Coordinates of C-alpha atoms in Angstrom, one line a residue:
Chain A
M1 CA 65.2 106.4 116.4
T2 CA 66.8 108.8 113.9
T3 CA 68.4 107.5 110.8
L4 CA 70.8 109.5 108.8
V5 CA 71.0 108.5 105.1
L6 CA 74.2 109.9 103.4
V7 CA 74.0 109.3 99.6
S8 CA 77.1 109.5 97.5
H9 CA 76.7 109.5 93.7
P10 CA 78.4 111.9 91.2
H11 CA 75.2 112.0 88.9
L12 CA 72.2 111.3 91.3
A13 CA 69.6 112.5 88.9
D14 CA 70.7 110.0 86.2
S15 CA 70.7 107.0 88.6
T16 CA 67.5 105.0 88.3
S17 CA 68.5 102.9 91.4
Q18 CA 69.2 106.0 93.5
Q19 CA 66.0 107.7 92.4
F20 CA 64.1 104.4 93.2
L21 CA 65.7 104.3 96.7
K22 CA 64.9 108.0 97.2
A23 CA 61.2 107.4 96.4
S24 CA 61.2 104.3 98.7
L25 CA 62.2 106.3 101.8
P26 CA 60.0 105.4 104.7
T27 CA 57.4 108.0 105.6
N28 CA 56.4 108.5 109.2
A29 CA 59.9 107.8 110.3
D30 CA 62.6 110.0 111.6
I31 CA 64.9 110.2 108.6
V32 CA 67.5 112.7 107.6
W33 CA 68.5 112.3 104.0
E34 CA 71.5 114.0 102.4
H35 CA 73.2 113.9 98.9
I36 CA 76.9 114.5 99.7
E37 CA 77.9 115.8 96.1
S38 CA 74.9 118.3 96.2
Q39 CA 76.6 120.2 99.1
A40 CA 78.2 123.3 97.7
H41 CA 80.9 122.8 100.3
L42 CA 81.0 120.4 103.1
D43 CA 79.9 122.2 106.3
I44 CA 81.9 120.2 108.9
E45 CA 80.0 121.5 111.9
K46 CA 76.7 120.7 110.3
E47 CA 77.8 117.2 109.2
Q48 CA 79.3 116.3 112.5
A49 CA 76.1 117.5 114.3
Q50 CA 74.0 115.3 112.0
L51 CA 76.2 112.3 112.9
R52 CA 75.8 113.1 116.7
Q53 CA 72.1 113.2 116.4
A54 CA 71.6 110.0 114.5
D55 CA 71.2 106.5 116.0
R56 CA 71.7 104.7 112.7
I57 CA 73.9 106.1 110.0
I58 CA 73.6 104.7 106.4
L59 CA 76.2 105.3 103.7
Q60 CA 74.5 104.6 100.4
F61 CA 76.5 104.6 97.1
P62 CA 77.3 102.6 94.0
L63 CA 80.5 100.6 94.1
Y64 CA 83.1 102.3 91.9
W65 CA 86.4 100.3 91.7
Y66 CA 85.6 98.3 94.8
A67 CA 85.0 101.4 97.0
A68 CA 82.7 104.3 97.5
P69 CA 82.8 107.2 94.9
A70 CA 85.4 109.8 95.5
G71 CA 82.7 112.1 96.9
L72 CA 82.2 109.8 100.0
K73 CA 85.9 109.7 100.5
Q74 CA 86.1 113.5 100.4
W75 CA 83.4 113.5 103.0
E76 CA 85.4 111.0 105.2
D77 CA 88.6 113.0 104.7
T78 CA 86.9 116.2 105.6
V79 CA 84.2 115.6 108.1
L80 CA 85.7 112.6 110.0
T81 CA 88.5 114.6 111.7
R82 CA 90.6 112.5 114.1
T83 CA 89.7 114.8 117.0
F84 CA 85.9 114.2 116.2
V85 CA 86.1 110.5 115.8
Y86 CA 88.5 109.4 118.6
G87 CA 90.4 112.4 119.9
D88 CA 90.5 112.9 123.7
H89 CA 89.0 109.5 124.0
R90 CA 85.5 110.9 123.6
Y91 CA 84.1 108.7 120.8
P92 CA 80.8 110.6 120.0
L93 CA 79.9 108.0 117.4
A94 CA 80.3 105.0 119.8
D95 CA 77.5 102.4 119.8
K96 CA 75.7 104.1 116.8
E97 CA 74.9 101.7 114.0
L98 CA 76.6 102.0 110.6
G99 CA 75.0 100.4 107.6
I100 CA 76.1 100.3 104.0
V101 CA 73.6 100.4 101.2
V102 CA 75.6 99.6 98.1
T103 CA 74.5 99.1 94.4
T104 CA 76.8 97.1 92.1
G105 CA 76.6 96.5 88.3
M106 CA 77.6 92.8 88.8
P107 CA 75.7 89.9 90.1
A108 CA 76.3 88.7 93.8
K109 CA 78.2 85.7 92.6
A110 CA 81.0 87.9 91.0
F111 CA 82.0 89.0 94.6
Q112 CA 83.9 85.9 95.7
R113 CA 87.2 84.2 95.2
G114 CA 87.2 83.0 91.6
G115 CA 84.3 85.2 90.6
A116 CA 84.6 88.0 88.1
E117 CA 85.4 90.6 90.7
G118 CA 87.7 88.2 92.7
L119 CA 86.9 89.7 96.2
T120 CA 83.9 89.8 98.5
L121 CA 81.9 92.9 99.2
D122 CA 83.1 92.5 102.8
A123 CA 86.6 92.8 101.7
A124 CA 85.9 95.8 99.4
L125 CA 84.2 97.5 102.4
A126 CA 86.9 96.6 104.9
P127 CA 88.3 100.1 105.0
L128 CA 84.9 101.5 106.0
A129 CA 84.4 98.7 108.6
A130 CA 87.8 99.8 110.0
V131 CA 86.5 103.4 110.4
A132 CA 83.4 102.0 112.2
H133 CA 85.7 99.9 114.4
R134 CA 87.9 103.0 115.2
A135 CA 84.8 105.0 116.1
K136 CA 83.5 102.2 118.2
M137 CA 80.4 102.0 116.1
T138 CA 78.2 98.8 115.4
W139 CA 78.7 97.6 111.9
L140 CA 75.4 96.3 110.3
P141 CA 75.3 93.5 107.8
T142 CA 75.7 95.2 104.3
F143 CA 72.6 95.8 102.3
A144 CA 73.7 95.1 98.7
I145 CA 71.6 95.7 95.6
H146 CA 73.0 93.8 92.6
Q147 CA 72.1 94.8 89.0
F148 CA 69.1 97.0 89.8
A149 CA 68.3 97.5 86.1
Y150 CA 67.4 93.8 85.8
L151 CA 65.0 93.5 88.8
E152 CA 61.4 92.4 88.0
E153 CA 58.6 94.3 89.5
P154 CA 57.9 91.9 92.4
E155 CA 61.6 92.0 93.3
K156 CA 61.4 95.9 93.3
L157 CA 58.4 95.8 95.7
Q158 CA 60.4 93.4 98.0
L159 CA 63.3 95.8 97.7
V160 CA 61.2 98.7 98.9
V161 CA 60.2 96.8 102.0
D162 CA 63.7 95.5 102.7
Y163 CA 65.2 98.9 102.3
Q164 CA 62.7 100.5 104.7
R165 CA 63.3 97.8 107.2
Y166 CA 67.2 98.3 106.8
L167 CA 66.7 102.0 107.6
T168 CA 64.3 101.7 110.5
Q169 CA 63.8 98.2 111.9
T170 CA 65.5 97.3 115.2
Q171 CA 68.6 95.2 114.8
P172 CA 69.5 92.4 114.6
D173 CA 67.1 91.5 111.7
S174 CA 65.5 88.6 113.6
L175 CA 62.0 87.1 113.1
Q176 CA 60.9 89.0 116.2
S177 CA 62.3 92.3 115.1
R178 CA 60.6 91.9 111.6
Q179 CA 57.3 90.9 113.2
T180 CA 57.3 93.9 115.5
W181 CA 58.3 96.2 112.5
F182 CA 55.5 94.9 110.2
A183 CA 52.9 95.2 113.1
Q184 CA 53.9 98.8 113.5
K185 CA 54.1 99.7 109.9
L186 CA 51.1 97.9 108.4
P187 CA 48.3 100.2 109.6
G188 CA 50.2 103.2 108.2
M189 CA 50.9 101.4 104.9
I190 CA 47.3 100.5 104.5
D191 CA 46.1 104.1 105.2
Q192 CA 48.2 105.2 102.3
L193 CA 46.5 102.8 99.8
P194 CA 43.9 104.2 97.4
P195 CA 40.3 103.8 98.8
E196 CA 39.4 100.8 96.5
Q197 CA 42.4 98.8 97.9
Q198 CA 41.7 99.6 101.6
A199 CA 39.6 96.4 102.0
T200 CA 42.4 94.3 100.6
G201 CA 44.8 96.0 103.0
R202 CA 42.6 95.2 105.9
L203 CA 42.5 91.5 104.9
I204 CA 46.3 91.4 104.7
E205 CA 46.5 93.0 108.2
A206 CA 44.1 90.4 109.6
E207 CA 46.0 87.6 107.7
F208 CA 49.3 89.0 109.2
A209 CA 47.9 89.1 112.8
Q210 CA 46.7 85.5 112.3
Q211 CA 50.1 84.4 111.1
Q212 CA 51.7 86.1 113.9
D213 CA 49.6 84.2 116.4
D214 CA 50.4 81.0 114.5
L215 CA 54.1 81.8 114.7
D216 CA 53.9 82.5 118.4
A217 CA 52.2 79.2 119.0
L218 CA 54.8 77.4 116.8
A219 CA 57.7 79.2 118.8
D220 CA 56.1 77.9 122.1
T221 CA 55.9 74.4 120.7
L222 CA 59.6 74.6 119.5
S223 CA 60.9 75.8 122.8
L224 CA 59.0 72.9 124.5
I225 CA 60.7 70.4 122.3
K226 CA 64.0 72.1 122.7
E227 CA 63.5 71.8 126.5
R228 CA 62.8 68.1 126.3
D229 CA 66.0 67.7 124.0
D230 CA 68.0 69.4 126.7
D231 CA 66.9 66.8 129.4
Chain B
M1 CA 112.0 100.8 82.0
T2 CA 109.6 103.7 82.5
T3 CA 108.1 104.3 85.9
L4 CA 105.1 106.5 86.4
V5 CA 104.8 107.9 90.0
L6 CA 101.3 109.3 90.7
V7 CA 101.3 111.1 94.0
S8 CA 98.0 111.9 95.8
H9 CA 98.2 114.3 98.8
P10 CA 95.8 117.2 99.4
H11 CA 98.6 119.4 100.8
L12 CA 101.7 118.2 99.2
A13 CA 103.9 121.3 100.1
D14 CA 103.0 120.8 103.8
S15 CA 104.0 117.1 103.8
T16 CA 107.6 116.4 105.0
S17 CA 107.5 112.8 103.9
Q18 CA 106.2 113.6 100.5
Q19 CA 108.8 116.4 100.1
F20 CA 111.5 113.9 101.2
L21 CA 110.4 111.2 98.7
K22 CA 110.2 113.8 95.9
A23 CA 113.9 114.8 96.7
S24 CA 114.8 111.1 96.7
L25 CA 113.6 110.4 93.1
P26 CA 116.3 108.5 91.2
T27 CA 118.1 110.6 88.7
N28 CA 119.3 109.0 85.5
A29 CA 116.2 107.0 85.4
D30 CA 113.1 107.2 83.2
I31 CA 110.6 108.5 85.7
V32 CA 107.4 110.3 85.1
W33 CA 106.2 112.1 88.3
E34 CA 102.8 113.7 88.8
H35 CA 100.9 115.2 91.7
I36 CA 97.2 114.4 91.1
E37 CA 95.7 117.1 93.1
S38 CA 97.9 119.7 91.2
Q39 CA 96.1 119.0 88.0
A40 CA 93.6 121.8 87.3
H41 CA 91.4 119.2 85.7
L42 CA 92.1 115.5 85.0
D43 CA 93.0 115.2 81.3
I44 CA 91.8 111.7 80.8
E45 CA 93.6 111.3 77.4
K46 CA 96.9 112.4 78.9
E47 CA 96.5 110.3 82.0
Q48 CA 95.6 107.2 80.0
A49 CA 98.6 107.8 77.6
Q50 CA 100.9 108.1 80.7
L51 CA 99.6 104.8 81.9
R52 CA 100.0 103.1 78.6
Q53 CA 103.6 104.2 78.3
A54 CA 104.7 103.1 81.7
D55 CA 106.1 99.7 82.6
R56 CA 105.7 100.2 86.3
I57 CA 103.0 102.4 87.9
I58 CA 103.4 103.6 91.4
L59 CA 100.5 105.1 93.4
Q60 CA 102.0 107.1 96.3
F61 CA 99.8 108.6 99.1
P62 CA 99.2 108.8 102.8
L63 CA 96.7 106.4 104.3
Y64 CA 93.6 108.3 105.3
W65 CA 90.8 106.3 106.8
Y66 CA 92.3 103.0 105.6
A67 CA 92.4 104.1 101.9
A68 CA 94.0 106.6 99.5
P69 CA 93.0 110.3 99.8
A70 CA 89.8 111.3 97.9
G71 CA 92.0 112.9 95.1
L72 CA 93.3 109.4 94.1
K73 CA 89.7 107.9 94.2
Q74 CA 88.7 110.9 92.0
W75 CA 91.5 109.9 89.6
E76 CA 90.4 106.4 89.6
D77 CA 86.8 107.2 89.0
T78 CA 87.6 109.6 86.2
V79 CA 90.6 108.1 84.4
L80 CA 90.0 104.4 84.8
T81 CA 87.0 104.1 82.6
R82 CA 85.7 100.6 82.1
T83 CA 86.3 100.8 78.4
F84 CA 89.9 101.7 79.0
V85 CA 90.7 99.1 81.6
Y86 CA 88.9 96.0 80.3
G87 CA 86.4 96.9 77.7
D88 CA 86.5 95.0 74.4
H89 CA 88.9 92.6 76.1
R90 CA 92.0 94.7 75.2
Y91 CA 93.5 95.3 78.6
P92 CA 96.0 97.9 77.8
L93 CA 97.5 97.8 81.4
A94 CA 98.0 93.9 81.4
D95 CA 101.4 92.8 82.8
K96 CA 102.4 96.3 83.9
E97 CA 103.5 96.4 87.5
L98 CA 101.4 98.3 90.1
G99 CA 103.2 99.4 93.3
I100 CA 101.9 101.2 96.2
V101 CA 104.0 103.7 98.4
V102 CA 102.0 104.4 101.4
T103 CA 102.9 106.5 104.5
T104 CA 101.1 105.9 107.8
G105 CA 101.0 107.8 111.0
M106 CA 100.9 104.6 113.0
P107 CA 103.6 102.0 113.5
A108 CA 103.6 98.8 111.5
K109 CA 102.4 96.7 114.4
A110 CA 99.2 98.7 114.5
F111 CA 98.1 97.1 111.3
Q112 CA 97.1 93.6 112.4
R113 CA 94.3 91.9 114.0
G114 CA 94.3 93.1 117.7
G115 CA 96.4 96.1 116.7
A116 CA 95.2 99.7 117.1
E117 CA 94.0 99.8 113.5
G118 CA 92.7 96.3 113.5
L119 CA 93.3 95.5 109.9
T120 CA 96.4 94.8 107.8
L121 CA 97.7 97.2 105.1
D122 CA 96.9 94.4 102.6
A123 CA 93.3 94.4 103.7
A124 CA 93.2 98.2 103.4
L125 CA 94.6 98.1 100.0
A126 CA 92.4 95.2 98.8
P127 CA 90.1 97.4 96.7
L128 CA 93.3 98.7 94.8
A129 CA 94.7 95.3 94.4
A130 CA 91.2 94.2 92.9
V131 CA 91.6 97.1 90.3
A132 CA 95.0 95.6 89.4
H133 CA 93.5 92.1 89.2
R134 CA 90.7 93.5 87.0
A135 CA 93.3 95.2 84.7
K136 CA 95.5 92.0 84.6
M137 CA 98.4 94.0 86.2
T138 CA 101.1 92.5 88.4
W139 CA 100.7 93.7 92.0
L140 CA 104.0 94.5 93.7
P141 CA 104.6 94.0 97.4
T142 CA 103.5 97.3 99.2
F143 CA 106.2 99.9 100.1
A144 CA 105.1 101.2 103.5
I145 CA 106.6 104.1 105.4
H146 CA 105.5 104.1 108.9
Q147 CA 105.8 107.2 111.1
F148 CA 108.2 109.1 108.9
A149 CA 108.5 111.9 111.4
Y150 CA 110.3 109.7 113.9
L151 CA 112.9 108.2 111.5
E152 CA 116.6 108.8 112.5
E153 CA 119.0 110.0 109.8
P154 CA 120.4 106.5 109.0
E155 CA 116.9 105.1 108.5
K156 CA 116.2 108.1 106.2
L157 CA 119.3 107.3 104.1
Q158 CA 118.1 103.7 103.9
L159 CA 114.7 104.9 102.9
V160 CA 116.2 106.8 99.9
V161 CA 117.9 103.7 98.6
D162 CA 115.0 101.4 99.2
Y163 CA 112.6 103.9 97.6
Q164 CA 114.8 104.2 94.5
R165 CA 115.0 100.5 94.2
Y166 CA 111.2 100.1 94.6
L167 CA 110.8 102.6 91.6
T168 CA 113.5 101.1 89.3
Q169 CA 114.8 97.8 90.4
T170 CA 113.9 94.7 88.5
Q171 CA 111.2 92.6 90.2
P172 CA 111.2 90.4 92.3
D173 CA 113.4 92.0 94.9
S174 CA 115.8 89.1 95.0
L175 CA 119.5 89.2 96.0
Q176 CA 120.4 88.9 92.4
S177 CA 118.2 91.9 91.3
R178 CA 119.6 93.9 94.2
Q179 CA 123.1 93.2 93.2
T180 CA 122.5 94.1 89.6
W181 CA 120.8 97.3 90.6
F182 CA 123.6 98.4 92.9
A183 CA 126.2 97.5 90.4
Q184 CA 124.5 99.8 87.8
K185 CA 123.8 102.6 90.2
L186 CA 126.9 102.9 92.3
P187 CA 129.2 104.6 89.7
G188 CA 126.5 107.2 89.0
M189 CA 125.9 107.8 92.7
I190 CA 129.6 108.3 93.4
D191 CA 129.9 110.7 90.5
Q192 CA 127.4 112.9 92.3
L193 CA 129.3 112.9 95.6
P194 CA 131.2 116.2 96.5
P195 CA 134.8 116.0 95.3
E196 CA 136.3 115.4 98.8
Q197 CA 134.1 112.3 99.2
Q198 CA 134.9 110.7 95.8
A199 CA 137.7 108.6 97.2
T200 CA 135.4 107.1 99.9
G201 CA 132.9 106.4 97.2
R202 CA 135.5 104.5 95.1
L203 CA 136.4 102.4 98.2
I204 CA 132.8 101.6 98.7
E205 CA 132.5 100.6 95.0
A206 CA 135.6 98.4 95.3
E207 CA 134.3 96.9 98.5
F208 CA 131.0 96.1 96.9
A209 CA 132.7 94.5 94.0
Q210 CA 134.7 92.3 96.3
Q211 CA 131.5 91.4 98.3
Q212 CA 129.7 90.5 95.1
D213 CA 132.6 88.1 94.2
D214 CA 132.4 86.6 97.7
L215 CA 128.6 86.3 97.3
D216 CA 129.1 84.6 94.1
A217 CA 131.6 82.2 95.4
L218 CA 129.2 81.5 98.3
A219 CA 126.3 80.9 96.0
D220 CA 128.4 78.3 94.0
T221 CA 129.4 76.5 97.2
L222 CA 125.7 76.4 98.3
S223 CA 124.5 75.0 95.0
L224 CA 127.2 72.3 95.2
I225 CA 126.0 71.4 98.8
K226 CA 122.5 71.4 97.5
E227 CA 123.4 69.1 94.6
R228 CA 124.9 66.6 97.0
D229 CA 121.8 66.7 99.2
D230 CA 119.6 65.9 96.3
D231 CA 121.6 62.8 95.5

């Protein structure tokens, strides 16, 4: 699966959250990463080709005034020509997944009726969702990072894993998809650990395999109970 | 009352609807008109001063991908600094009116659930409404112009009057506000007619005054009936 990550930020080098996400990109995965504002000029042919080749497209940006920065809108207005997106009923983006990675300076609770921002992230992102709808794309649940600056170290570690999963894990984000993803990624992750931590890594891998067996057994039991309930 | 009209369009000279609206601007009214993309660079001080001096602020643009063009977003991201809009709890834009004049290439019926666009204009403009909310501004009902290219001549004449009212008439757009506006504007409008049409103009003015008397009488009768109903 190819994932295209399009980052929009007017001052990328100064953004600690964007630098953190860049350093967290999955290795051993088919990822194309681009910073929109770094393009001297938007090469429409190249941008459209990248979109065509991707299976999952991620738009990643800080929320400025309840929308993406002007750079992403410029990209939309330039690259997403009507002919490309839905002209002649060809829909080259149909069935591709569109995911949003959005950072906000306010806590999650601000984004609701009565909250400081007064509207949900879903409402703020409705224009982008409408683009996805027009292009017949599949809209993924939004990946929101609130107040990155206040995250503690364990939360940041969790963020790395969740972000990598958002970019590469099979959708929907079910227990099954998550298990499969971890089973595939764990060996590679452990290989990258420093030698003195390899043993710990193998222990985690064994523990994970054991837990997976336990979960499978539990799932069997649950489905048996469910069958009985249905009688 | 001062009205600030901020127009965002990447190719203003090529837009027949924007040229029409520019030619329809009310004369004899305190209007400041600016085309955002024509500014060589956005002078933040000047832009903020213009906003401070206006009583009604109009953002006027074509709907591109369910939002304003990138130029307006750039203006938002640059001019609407947090310190300016709500920093130090000063709110310099509080109670000013914010109106949106939006042109769309699709008919009104496309903007609803199940319609070709699948979302309402209100939903598309929710991020701008959230800015107004944050700034404690008063959001005006949106002035939408659908498929300008297909308008017939009488519809265009109606558009001129409705547009002028949107820019200068007292809100809300009640029968009373409309009457007052017409009574104020009619003499000036008639003065601008070519000499051979002045007589027709005066007839319309007299007719309007007569209708206004009739309406006033009708309103009196209605309020009498209402009083009796309340007994």
